[in-house]
């Protein structure tokens, strides 16, 4: 693993290794001194072409807990917004001596371009690219799922995967980098995935994806689901004819109070409700659902730091024992 | 002014047939076969040993972006026509999306005279259908047709003539000048922000899709319009299996429609986009294997009439960036012959005689070029391309004459090398290298 660009590139062994190291890192977060010397003297650049305070501070906290130096390079108000190219920015970071680049970009594939070109040699971590992928979000989601799944079954989480788990991903699949990264990773870890969305918000080519596709959230929930992952509905979708209005969206595809009540009537909390944040309360998720004991929203945030510590550690610590990526879950034709 | 130089081509195989001698004298084919060497003019001839090589009528491209005027950083008429000559062409049609747009007699005459001055191939300007390619007001089609550039092909290429009434009027109007409307078929609303073919690959890559139906719906509309008004319609760069079916249906009804396919759509698929390398970004986008096979079949059975390169050079900064920010387009003049040989001739789908039809005779007929796309016969203009079909070469964009380095075939080994090109009897290419331009009459 030279870069982390897509969860498609992660083998089962890679993914479990990241999650296992993240568990060790999570333990650091509970100590009084939340710091390890592992990356002392190394420089991590957070190169953010899109605003995302949540993701940036998560990576920043992760790098700092490993004692790395952190440079935050925000495109807003910098030379980048004055037309400097991705290439020039990358070469600048190379000249500065960046040891790793964490990139968030509005264009799908921008991190892959950095990794494939000779503009910069440093490992590249995709912190969300366009409507493509957000692999560390999927890893922190998998971490959260694994913690829940192993506790539920009374086994140790270390070394385990998500075999047998049923996960529903609900909402704007078409534009969601979180959904794509989660699908590949959850499949690699043995979970079953159902994508629930209005047909307008499913990619045209998703028929061949290794998941079940449903237009009916209630039927999916009634079928027995261990975790429901609600996706954020972006404001601009509401004005582009993907669905009639937010009221209808919320009624058909939102996790509202009625669905929470139906879930509470069926089980005693075994099904968890996830959201990558930031939430539109009252649209894709009701406040009662977001604040219920089933909600893992805050655990996801905390796990994000641990998982990003693990990724930076693996990419920068020079460990050569990592297994090679596998194509196991790559869909046909790729 | 004609050239007084005489060339005796020995042993070349016209259209791949039996080897023979061809005497080129005073810009025309003076003799063939046994007569060539005994012809009086042969005494002073320069001998070209071409045993085993294929002799073809000079290739004619109906779809070239020469970028001049306005984007001389990307290409000029001089560099683009050098590339054309090296690729085996003796005529190219320069698309109208220059800056200023070729929508007046003044601009098309400027491009025409730049072509004359360069002297590597015939440059036939394409006129814009609408002023500024804006799709609203018809440009001065009559003035362009009557100008020295003698424009016969009109296109807003790069942009679809979307308004059905504007398209209808344009189809009707060009009848007065024996013109043809060459449509870039792309429904604009269905392709807003489109980045690549919509399908399984775009779903994984998270790139906005350019659906096949956006091309097919416009072609369906336009063949019906062309039938209704009885006009000539040409479809640029057909890229989908569905488009081939619609055109096949239209032809069966007797609609006066012709169609073109690019070499890249005959070979490459959207799976290449998985690299996010913008060298594969093009409009219409690379499609699927099913589409590629349907395009080859359509070209072989005559549904698709011609090869058009859609040669679209870009400066390197337009491709050295993230996918969404990159320009669309690929170079193609210097690889067209090899890609068509590889995909169509070596697969047994067509013969070299078919190759001559789809790269020379048919495009010349669509563009109403009277002295191009002719038979290799005594008395005809000596526009001849010689090809070493046995040769193989590795594509190196940096070794090309075009300014564009954006070849999607970079690094591929392809068959077929253009060895000599005679442009009205003048050797613009000799031994695979650029010869000299043909000095023209006053321009
Ligand atoms: Zn076009």
PDB file of C-alpha atoms in Angstrom, chain A residues 77 175 191 246 284 301 310 333:
ATOM      1  CA  UNK A  77      -7.867  32.227  -0.491  1.00  0.00           C
ATOM      2  CA  UNK A 175     -23.287  11.483  -5.741  1.00  0.00           C
ATOM      3  CA  UNK A 191     -20.884  -7.953   4.872  1.00  0.00           C
ATOM      4  CA  UNK A 246     -37.727  17.367   0.697  1.00  0.00           C
ATOM      5  CA  UNK A 284     -32.538  12.244   5.892  1.00  0.00           C
ATOM      6  CA  UNK A 301     -16.165  10.813  14.674  1.00  0.00           C
ATOM      7  CA  UNK A 310      -3.517   3.839  11.437  1.00  0.00           C
ATOM      8  CA  UNK A 333     -15.037  -4.959 -16.376  1.00  0.00           C
TER       9      UNK A 333
END
